[in-house]
Amino acid sequence: MRSSNGAYYAGLDHVRALAAFLVVLWHFSHWNQGYPVPFGQAVILAPFDEGHLGVAVFMTLSGYMFAKLIGERKIRYLPFLWNRAIRLLPLFAVVLYIQAAAQKLEWIPYLKFLAAGLILPQLPNGGWSITAEAHFYLLLPLLLAILRPRPKFVLLLVGISLALRLGLYLMGKDIQLLAYSTIIGRFDQFALGMAAYYLRQEINGRLALAALAALWSAYAAFDWMGGYYMFPSPAVWIFLPAVEGLTIATLIAWYDRNPIQWRGMWIVRKAGEYSYSIYLLHFFVVVQAARYVNEHVMRMPTLFHALPWAILFFLLMMAVGHLSWRMIEEPPLRLRRPYFAEEQPGNAGDDRGAERAAEAVLPCEEALASAPLRGFGGSAS
């Protein structure tokens, strides 16, 4: 996805593609409530075995990209929200309609259910993550005011978030649900992603390597002890969102400046461009595809058996994502409006376009800048 002056952040497309693949692999290999691939038998590949980590990558990347996009400028909040709506809602509305039609739902109860989904984490096809993203939008002006001048204040914000989750846990609340599916847990990742952008000059290769080792080790222990479905104590979810956010934000800030340059990465870039479509649409077919392979082609008793089939499924979903982008997501983007305070309509392509590159992040897509759409599939700013 390119900005209006041609700026392009290849590394962030790569990160987006990885996040989308992690989520697809998670649903493909554990489609039946954690099976047929059991947890804890692929500890060496724990972040892939626990592919829900991809959601944490998306959330952290969203915070990082909003900070990068906005920079030091002021935004006009209503046009900003308008741009977010026309980026996220057209495809999501199609998904919600298909969901209702396929299940022959009654419209009035369904609409009430969707209205409650503006607050509760219950929207279908992973739509709960869009709810968490929308709640982040409400907090964005406050986070910008705090973190732009004082990014290390993120430690205080995360500390408050940890205390909130601890209090909810002691009150007997379902802390795994709250930490995984709502802003109560995802706040850490948004905030740490933003802070990582402001502190990016302090993040070097050694720090990134340490973050990768810490994340991999934490997930190896988490997976070995039962993972998402069977970890012995839900108390781990008090701390897990912060651990994910801190390590992932460090890695994103480093990789943004040091992306892989190999020419063959074009397919990864495309996967990143279509990640929102892949995320929302794979839910319709992933269970059926995985079940068919497991029952009629070959058994998938381990992650190593499931992995090549998940890759093939992901490539097929990229083709679906391309059609979705061209037919559903791209046309409404012509309705975007300038939302930086110093911009006027027709003047969105100034020399700071690199700061506001519109990197669509799935499921929490980046704010799209306001210049007219150009080019194939993702000249989005």
CSV table of C-alpha atoms in Angstrom, one decimal:
chain,number,residue,atom,x,y,z
A,1,MET,CA,0.0,0.0,0.0
A,2,ARG,CA,1.6,3.3,-1.1
A,3,SER,CA,1.1,6.8,0.2
A,4,SER,CA,0.1,9.7,-2.1
A,5,ASN,CA,3.7,10.6,-2.8
A,6,GLY,CA,4.8,7.1,-3.5
A,7,ALA,CA,6.2,6.2,0.0
A,8,TYR,CA,5.9,2.5,0.7
A,9,TYR,CA,6.6,0.5,3.9
A,10,ALA,CA,7.4,-3.0,2.7
A,11,GLY,CA,8.2,-4.3,6.1
A,12,LEU,CA,4.8,-3.5,7.4
A,13,ASP,CA,3.1,-5.4,4.6
A,14,HIS,CA,5.3,-8.4,5.4
A,15,VAL,CA,4.3,-8.2,9.1
A,16,ARG,CA,0.6,-8.0,8.1
A,17,ALA,CA,0.9,-11.0,5.9
A,18,LEU,CA,2.6,-13.0,8.7
A,19,ALA,CA,-0.2,-12.0,11.1
A,20,ALA,CA,-2.9,-13.1,8.6
A,21,PHE,CA,-1.2,-16.5,8.1
A,22,LEU,CA,-0.9,-17.1,11.8
A,23,VAL,CA,-4.6,-16.6,12.2
A,24,VAL,CA,-5.5,-18.8,9.2
A,25,LEU,CA,-3.1,-21.5,10.4
A,26,TRP,CA,-4.7,-21.3,13.9
A,27,HIS,CA,-8.2,-21.9,12.6
A,28,PHE,CA,-7.1,-24.5,10.0
A,29,SER,CA,-5.1,-26.7,12.4
A,30,HIS,CA,-7.3,-26.4,15.4
A,31,TRP,CA,-10.7,-26.1,13.8
A,32,ASN,CA,-12.5,-28.5,16.2
A,33,GLN,CA,-12.0,-26.8,19.6
A,34,GLY,CA,-8.3,-27.3,19.6
A,35,TYR,CA,-8.1,-30.4,17.4
A,36,PRO,CA,-7.2,-32.4,15.3
A,37,VAL,CA,-3.7,-31.0,16.0
A,38,PRO,CA,-3.2,-31.2,19.8
A,39,PHE,CA,-1.4,-28.5,21.7
A,40,GLY,CA,2.0,-28.9,23.1
A,41,GLN,CA,3.4,-31.3,20.5
A,42,ALA,CA,5.1,-28.6,18.4
A,43,VAL,CA,6.8,-26.5,21.1
A,44,ILE,CA,9.6,-25.6,18.7
A,45,LEU,CA,7.0,-23.9,16.5
A,46,ALA,CA,4.9,-22.6,19.4
A,47,PRO,CA,4.0,-19.2,17.9
A,48,PHE,CA,2.6,-21.0,14.9
A,49,ASP,CA,0.9,-23.7,17.1
A,50,GLU,CA,-0.7,-20.8,19.0
A,51,GLY,CA,-1.6,-18.9,15.9
A,52,HIS,CA,-4.0,-16.6,17.8
A,53,LEU,CA,-0.8,-14.6,18.3
A,54,GLY,CA,-1.5,-13.2,14.9
A,55,VAL,CA,-4.3,-11.1,16.4
A,56,ALA,CA,-1.9,-9.6,18.8
A,57,VAL,CA,0.4,-8.8,15.9
A,58,PHE,CA,-2.4,-7.0,14.1
A,59,MET,CA,-3.4,-5.0,17.1
A,60,THR,CA,0.2,-3.9,17.9
A,61,LEU,CA,0.8,-3.1,14.2
A,62,SER,CA,-2.3,-0.9,14.2
A,63,GLY,CA,-1.0,1.2,17.1
A,64,TYR,CA,2.4,1.5,15.4
A,65,MET,CA,0.9,2.5,12.1
A,66,PHE,CA,-1.5,5.1,13.6
A,67,ALA,CA,1.5,6.7,15.3
A,68,LYS,CA,3.5,6.6,12.0
A,69,LEU,CA,0.6,7.8,9.9
A,70,ILE,CA,-0.3,10.8,12.1
A,71,GLY,CA,3.2,11.8,13.2
A,72,GLU,CA,3.2,15.2,14.9
A,73,ARG,CA,0.2,16.6,13.1
A,74,LYS,CA,-3.3,17.3,14.4
A,75,ILE,CA,-6.2,15.3,13.0
A,76,ARG,CA,-9.8,16.3,12.4
A,77,TYR,CA,-11.6,13.6,14.2
A,78,LEU,CA,-14.9,13.2,12.3
A,79,PRO,CA,-13.3,12.9,8.9
A,80,PHE,CA,-10.8,10.5,10.4
A,81,LEU,CA,-13.7,8.3,11.7
A,82,TRP,CA,-15.4,8.6,8.3
A,83,ASN,CA,-12.4,7.3,6.5
A,84,ARG,CA,-12.1,4.4,8.9
A,85,ALA,CA,-15.8,3.5,8.4
A,86,ILE,CA,-15.6,3.5,4.6
A,87,ARG,CA,-12.4,1.3,4.8
A,88,LEU,CA,-13.8,-1.3,7.2
A,89,LEU,CA,-17.5,-1.4,6.9
A,90,PRO,CA,-18.3,-2.2,3.2
A,91,LEU,CA,-16.7,-5.7,3.3
A,92,PHE,CA,-17.8,-6.3,6.9
A,93,ALA,CA,-21.4,-5.4,5.9
A,94,VAL,CA,-21.2,-8.0,3.1
A,95,VAL,CA,-19.9,-10.6,5.6
A,96,LEU,CA,-22.7,-9.9,8.0
A,97,TYR,CA,-25.3,-10.2,5.3
A,98,ILE,CA,-23.9,-13.5,4.1
A,99,GLN,CA,-23.8,-14.7,7.6
A,100,ALA,CA,-27.5,-13.9,8.1
A,101,ALA,CA,-28.6,-15.3,4.8
A,102,ALA,CA,-26.6,-18.5,5.2
A,103,GLN,CA,-28.1,-19.2,8.6
A,104,LYS,CA,-31.6,-17.9,7.7
A,105,LEU,CA,-31.6,-15.5,10.7
A,106,GLU,CA,-34.5,-13.3,11.6
A,107,TRP,CA,-33.5,-9.7,10.8
A,108,ILE,CA,-34.8,-7.9,13.9
A,109,PRO,CA,-33.1,-10.1,16.5
A,110,TYR,CA,-30.0,-10.2,14.3
A,111,LEU,CA,-29.8,-6.4,14.1
A,112,LYS,CA,-30.2,-6.2,17.9
A,113,PHE,CA,-27.4,-8.7,18.2
A,114,LEU,CA,-25.2,-6.6,15.9
A,115,ALA,CA,-26.0,-3.4,17.9
A,116,ALA,CA,-24.9,-5.1,21.1
A,117,GLY,CA,-21.7,-6.1,19.2
A,118,LEU,CA,-20.7,-2.4,19.2
A,119,ILE,CA,-19.8,-3.0,22.9
A,120,LEU,CA,-19.6,-6.8,23.5
A,121,PRO,CA,-17.1,-9.1,21.7
A,122,GLN,CA,-19.7,-11.1,19.8
A,123,LEU,CA,-19.7,-10.0,16.1
A,124,PRO,CA,-19.2,-13.0,13.8
A,125,ASN,CA,-16.3,-13.8,11.5
A,126,GLY,CA,-13.8,-12.3,13.9
A,127,GLY,CA,-15.7,-9.1,14.0
A,128,TRP,CA,-15.1,-8.8,17.7
A,129,SER,CA,-11.6,-7.5,16.8
A,130,ILE,CA,-13.2,-4.7,14.8
A,131,THR,CA,-15.1,-3.8,18.0
A,132,ALA,CA,-11.8,-3.6,19.9
A,133,GLU,CA,-10.4,-1.5,17.1
A,134,ALA,CA,-13.3,0.9,17.2
A,135,HIS,CA,-12.8,1.3,21.0
A,136,PHE,CA,-9.2,2.1,20.3
A,137,TYR,CA,-10.3,4.9,18.0
A,138,LEU,CA,-12.2,6.4,20.9
A,139,LEU,CA,-9.0,6.4,23.0
A,140,LEU,CA,-6.7,7.5,20.2
A,141,PRO,CA,-6.8,11.3,20.9
A,142,LEU,CA,-6.0,10.7,24.5
A,143,LEU,CA,-3.1,8.3,23.6
A,144,LEU,CA,-1.7,10.8,21.1
A,145,ALA,CA,-1.8,13.5,23.8
A,146,ILE,CA,0.1,11.3,26.3
A,147,LEU,CA,2.5,9.3,24.2
A,148,ARG,CA,3.7,11.7,21.5
A,149,PRO,CA,5.5,14.0,24.0
A,150,ARG,CA,6.2,11.3,26.6
A,151,PRO,CA,6.3,7.8,24.9
A,152,LYS,CA,7.8,6.1,28.0
A,153,PHE,CA,4.6,6.9,29.8
A,154,VAL,CA,3.3,3.8,28.1
A,155,LEU,CA,4.8,1.8,31.0
A,156,LEU,CA,2.4,3.7,33.4
A,157,LEU,CA,-0.6,3.0,31.0
A,158,VAL,CA,0.3,-0.6,30.8
A,159,GLY,CA,0.7,-0.8,34.5
A,160,ILE,CA,-2.8,0.6,35.0
A,161,SER,CA,-4.1,-1.9,32.4
A,162,LEU,CA,-2.4,-4.8,34.3
A,163,ALA,CA,-4.0,-3.6,37.6
A,164,LEU,CA,-7.4,-3.5,35.9
A,165,ARG,CA,-7.1,-7.1,34.7
A,166,LEU,CA,-5.9,-8.3,38.1
A,167,GLY,CA,-8.8,-6.6,39.8
A,168,LEU,CA,-11.3,-8.2,37.3
A,169,TYR,CA,-9.6,-11.6,37.8
A,170,LEU,CA,-9.9,-11.3,41.6
A,171,MET,CA,-13.6,-10.4,41.1
A,172,GLY,CA,-14.1,-13.7,39.4
A,173,LYS,CA,-14.6,-12.4,35.8
A,174,ASP,CA,-13.6,-14.4,32.8
A,175,ILE,CA,-10.2,-12.8,32.3
A,176,GLN,CA,-9.3,-14.9,29.3
A,177,LEU,CA,-12.3,-13.6,27.4
A,178,LEU,CA,-11.8,-10.0,28.5
A,179,ALA,CA,-8.0,-10.0,27.8
A,180,TYR,CA,-8.3,-11.8,24.4
A,181,SER,CA,-11.4,-10.3,22.9
A,182,THR,CA,-11.8,-6.8,24.3
A,183,ILE,CA,-10.0,-3.5,24.7
A,184,ILE,CA,-9.3,-4.5,28.3
A,185,GLY,CA,-6.5,-6.7,27.0
A,186,ARG,CA,-5.8,-5.3,23.6
A,187,PHE,CA,-5.2,-1.8,24.9
A,188,ASP,CA,-1.6,-2.8,25.9
A,189,GLN,CA,-0.8,-3.8,22.3
A,190,PHE,CA,-2.3,-0.6,20.8
A,191,ALA,CA,-0.4,1.6,23.3
A,192,LEU,CA,2.9,-0.3,23.1
A,193,GLY,CA,2.7,-0.2,19.3
A,194,MET,CA,2.3,3.6,19.3
A,195,ALA,CA,5.2,4.0,21.8
A,196,ALA,CA,7.5,1.7,19.7
A,197,TYR,CA,7.1,4.1,16.8
A,198,TYR,CA,8.0,7.1,18.9
A,199,LEU,CA,11.0,5.2,20.4
A,200,ARG,CA,12.0,3.5,17.2
A,201,GLN,CA,15.5,5.1,17.1
A,202,GLU,CA,16.4,3.4,20.3
A,203,ILE,CA,15.5,-0.1,19.0
A,204,ASN,CA,18.5,-1.9,17.5
A,205,GLY,CA,19.1,-5.4,16.2
A,206,ARG,CA,20.2,-6.7,19.6
A,207,LEU,CA,17.0,-5.5,21.3
A,208,ALA,CA,14.9,-6.9,18.5
A,209,LEU,CA,16.6,-10.3,18.8
A,210,ALA,CA,16.1,-10.3,22.6
A,211,ALA,CA,12.4,-9.5,22.0
A,212,LEU,CA,12.1,-12.4,19.6
A,213,ALA,CA,13.7,-14.8,22.0
A,214,ALA,CA,11.5,-13.6,24.8
A,215,LEU,CA,8.3,-13.9,22.8
A,216,TRP,CA,9.3,-17.4,21.4
A,217,SER,CA,10.3,-18.6,24.9
A,218,ALA,CA,7.1,-17.3,26.5
A,219,TYR,CA,4.9,-19.0,23.9
A,220,ALA,CA,6.9,-22.2,24.1
A,221,ALA,CA,6.1,-22.4,27.8
A,222,PHE,CA,2.5,-21.3,27.2
A,223,ASP,CA,2.0,-24.0,24.5
A,224,TRP,CA,3.7,-26.7,26.4
A,225,MET,CA,1.5,-26.1,29.4
A,226,GLY,CA,-1.7,-26.4,27.4
A,227,GLY,CA,-2.0,-23.1,25.5
A,228,TYR,CA,-5.1,-21.2,24.7
A,229,TYR,CA,-7.6,-24.1,25.4
A,230,MET,CA,-5.9,-26.0,28.3
A,231,PHE,CA,-3.5,-23.7,30.2
A,232,PRO,CA,-4.0,-24.6,33.9
A,233,SER,CA,-4.7,-21.1,35.1
A,234,PRO,CA,-6.5,-18.2,33.4
A,235,ALA,CA,-4.3,-15.8,35.4
A,236,VAL,CA,-1.8,-15.9,32.6
A,237,TRP,CA,-4.1,-13.7,30.6
A,238,ILE,CA,-3.5,-10.9,33.1
A,239,PHE,CA,0.1,-10.6,31.8
A,240,LEU,CA,0.0,-12.2,28.3
A,241,PRO,CA,-1.3,-9.2,26.4
A,242,ALA,CA,1.5,-6.9,27.8
A,243,VAL,CA,4.2,-9.5,27.0
A,244,GLU,CA,2.8,-9.9,23.4
A,245,GLY,CA,2.6,-6.1,22.9
A,246,LEU,CA,6.0,-5.3,24.3
A,247,THR,CA,7.9,-7.9,22.3
A,248,ILE,CA,5.9,-7.6,19.0
A,249,ALA,CA,6.1,-3.8,19.1
A,250,THR,CA,9.9,-4.0,19.4
A,251,LEU,CA,10.1,-6.4,16.5
A,252,ILE,CA,7.8,-4.3,14.3
A,253,ALA,CA,9.8,-1.1,15.0
A,254,TRP,CA,13.0,-2.8,14.0
A,255,TYR,CA,11.7,-4.6,10.9
A,256,ASP,CA,10.0,-1.5,9.6
A,257,ARG,CA,13.5,-0.1,9.1
A,258,ASN,CA,15.1,-3.4,8.1
A,259,PRO,CA,12.7,-5.4,5.9
A,260,ILE,CA,13.7,-8.3,3.7
A,261,GLN,CA,14.6,-7.0,0.3
A,262,TRP,CA,14.4,-10.3,-1.7
A,263,ARG,CA,12.4,-9.9,-4.9
A,264,GLY,CA,10.4,-13.0,-4.2
A,265,MET,CA,8.8,-11.2,-1.3
A,266,TRP,CA,6.2,-9.7,-3.7
A,267,ILE,CA,3.8,-12.6,-2.8
A,268,VAL,CA,4.2,-11.7,0.9
A,269,ARG,CA,3.4,-8.1,0.1
A,270,LYS,CA,0.3,-9.1,-1.8
A,271,ALA,CA,-0.8,-11.3,1.2
A,272,GLY,CA,-0.4,-8.2,3.4
A,273,GLU,CA,-2.5,-6.1,1.0
A,274,TYR,CA,-5.3,-8.6,1.0
A,275,SER,CA,-5.1,-9.4,4.7
A,276,TYR,CA,-8.3,-7.8,5.8
A,277,SER,CA,-10.3,-9.8,3.2
A,278,ILE,CA,-8.5,-13.0,4.1
A,279,TYR,CA,-9.2,-12.4,7.8
A,280,LEU,CA,-12.9,-11.9,7.4
A,281,LEU,CA,-13.7,-14.3,4.6
A,282,HIS,CA,-11.7,-17.4,5.6
A,283,PHE,CA,-14.1,-18.1,8.4
A,284,PHE,CA,-16.7,-19.1,5.9
A,285,VAL,CA,-14.7,-22.1,4.6
A,286,VAL,CA,-11.8,-22.9,6.8
A,287,VAL,CA,-13.5,-25.5,9.0
A,288,GLN,CA,-14.9,-27.3,5.9
A,289,ALA,CA,-11.5,-27.2,4.1
A,290,ALA,CA,-9.6,-28.5,7.1
A,291,ARG,CA,-12.2,-31.2,7.8
A,292,TYR,CA,-12.1,-32.3,4.2
A,293,VAL,CA,-8.3,-32.7,4.2
A,294,ASN,CA,-8.3,-34.4,7.6
A,295,GLU,CA,-11.0,-36.9,6.7
A,296,HIS,CA,-10.6,-37.5,2.9
A,297,VAL,CA,-7.0,-36.6,1.9
A,298,MET,CA,-4.7,-37.2,4.9
A,299,ARG,CA,-4.8,-37.1,8.6
A,300,MET,CA,-3.3,-34.1,10.3
A,301,PRO,CA,-2.2,-35.4,13.7
A,302,THR,CA,0.6,-32.8,14.1
A,303,LEU,CA,1.2,-29.2,13.1
A,304,PHE,CA,3.8,-30.4,10.7
A,305,HIS,CA,1.1,-32.4,8.8
A,306,ALA,CA,-1.3,-29.4,8.8
A,307,LEU,CA,1.2,-26.8,7.8
A,308,PRO,CA,1.6,-27.4,4.0
A,309,TRP,CA,-2.2,-27.7,3.6
A,310,ALA,CA,-2.7,-24.5,5.6
A,311,ILE,CA,-0.2,-22.8,3.2
A,312,LEU,CA,-2.2,-24.0,0.2
A,313,PHE,CA,-5.4,-22.8,1.8
A,314,PHE,CA,-3.9,-19.4,2.5
A,315,LEU,CA,-2.8,-19.0,-1.1
A,316,LEU,CA,-6.3,-19.8,-2.3
A,317,MET,CA,-7.6,-17.2,0.1
A,318,MET,CA,-5.3,-14.7,-1.4
A,319,ALA,CA,-7.1,-15.1,-4.7
A,320,VAL,CA,-10.4,-14.5,-2.9
A,321,GLY,CA,-8.8,-11.5,-1.2
A,322,HIS,CA,-7.9,-10.0,-4.6
A,323,LEU,CA,-11.5,-10.2,-5.8
A,324,SER,CA,-12.7,-8.8,-2.6
A,325,TRP,CA,-10.4,-5.8,-2.8
A,326,ARG,CA,-11.3,-5.0,-6.4
A,327,MET,CA,-15.0,-5.5,-6.2
A,328,ILE,CA,-15.9,-4.4,-2.6
A,329,GLU,CA,-13.1,-2.6,-0.7
A,330,GLU,CA,-11.5,-0.4,-3.4
A,331,PRO,CA,-14.5,1.5,-4.9
A,332,PRO,CA,-15.7,3.2,-1.6
A,333,LEU,CA,-12.2,4.6,-0.9
A,334,ARG,CA,-12.8,7.3,-3.5
A,335,LEU,CA,-15.1,8.8,-0.9
A,336,ARG,CA,-12.3,9.5,1.6
A,337,ARG,CA,-11.9,13.0,3.0
A,338,PRO,CA,-8.8,14.8,4.2
A,339,TYR,CA,-8.5,14.5,8.0
A,340,PHE,CA,-5.2,16.2,8.8
A,341,ALA,CA,-5.9,19.7,10.2
A,342,GLU,CA,-3.5,21.4,7.8
A,343,GLU,CA,-4.9,19.6,4.7
A,344,GLN,CA,-7.5,20.9,2.3
A,345,PRO,CA,-9.3,18.8,-0.3
A,346,GLY,CA,-7.0,18.4,-3.2
A,347,ASN,CA,-3.9,19.1,-1.2
A,348,ALA,CA,-3.3,15.7,0.4
A,349,GLY,CA,-0.1,14.9,-1.4
A,350,ASP,CA,2.3,17.2,0.3
A,351,ASP,CA,5.9,16.3,1.1
A,352,ARG,CA,5.0,14.6,4.3
A,353,GLY,CA,3.0,11.8,2.6
A,354,ALA,CA,5.5,9.3,3.9
A,355,GLU,CA,4.2,9.9,7.4
A,356,ARG,CA,0.7,9.1,6.5
A,357,ALA,CA,1.0,6.1,4.3
A,358,ALA,CA,-2.2,4.2,4.4
A,359,GLU,CA,-1.3,0.8,5.5
A,360,ALA,CA,-4.4,-1.4,5.7
A,361,VAL,CA,-4.0,-3.5,8.8
A,362,LEU,CA,-6.2,-6.6,9.4
A,363,PRO,CA,-8.3,-6.8,11.4
A,364,CYS,CA,-7.5,-3.4,12.7
A,365,GLU,CA,-6.7,-1.7,9.5
A,366,GLU,CA,-4.6,1.5,9.4
A,367,ALA,CA,-6.2,4.8,8.9
A,368,LEU,CA,-6.3,5.6,5.2
A,369,ALA,CA,-5.0,9.0,4.1
A,370,SER,CA,-7.1,11.1,2.0
A,371,ALA,CA,-5.6,11.5,-1.5
A,372,PRO,CA,-7.3,9.8,-4.4
A,373,LEU,CA,-6.7,6.1,-4.9
A,374,ARG,CA,-4.2,5.2,-7.6
A,375,GLY,CA,-2.9,2.0,-9.0
A,376,PHE,CA,-3.5,-1.7,-8.5
A,377,GLY,CA,-4.9,-3.1,-5.2
A,378,GLY,CA,-3.4,-0.8,-2.7
A,379,SER,CA,-2.2,2.7,-3.7
A,380,ALA,CA,-4.2,3.5,-0.8
A,381,SER,CA,-3.2,7.0,0.1
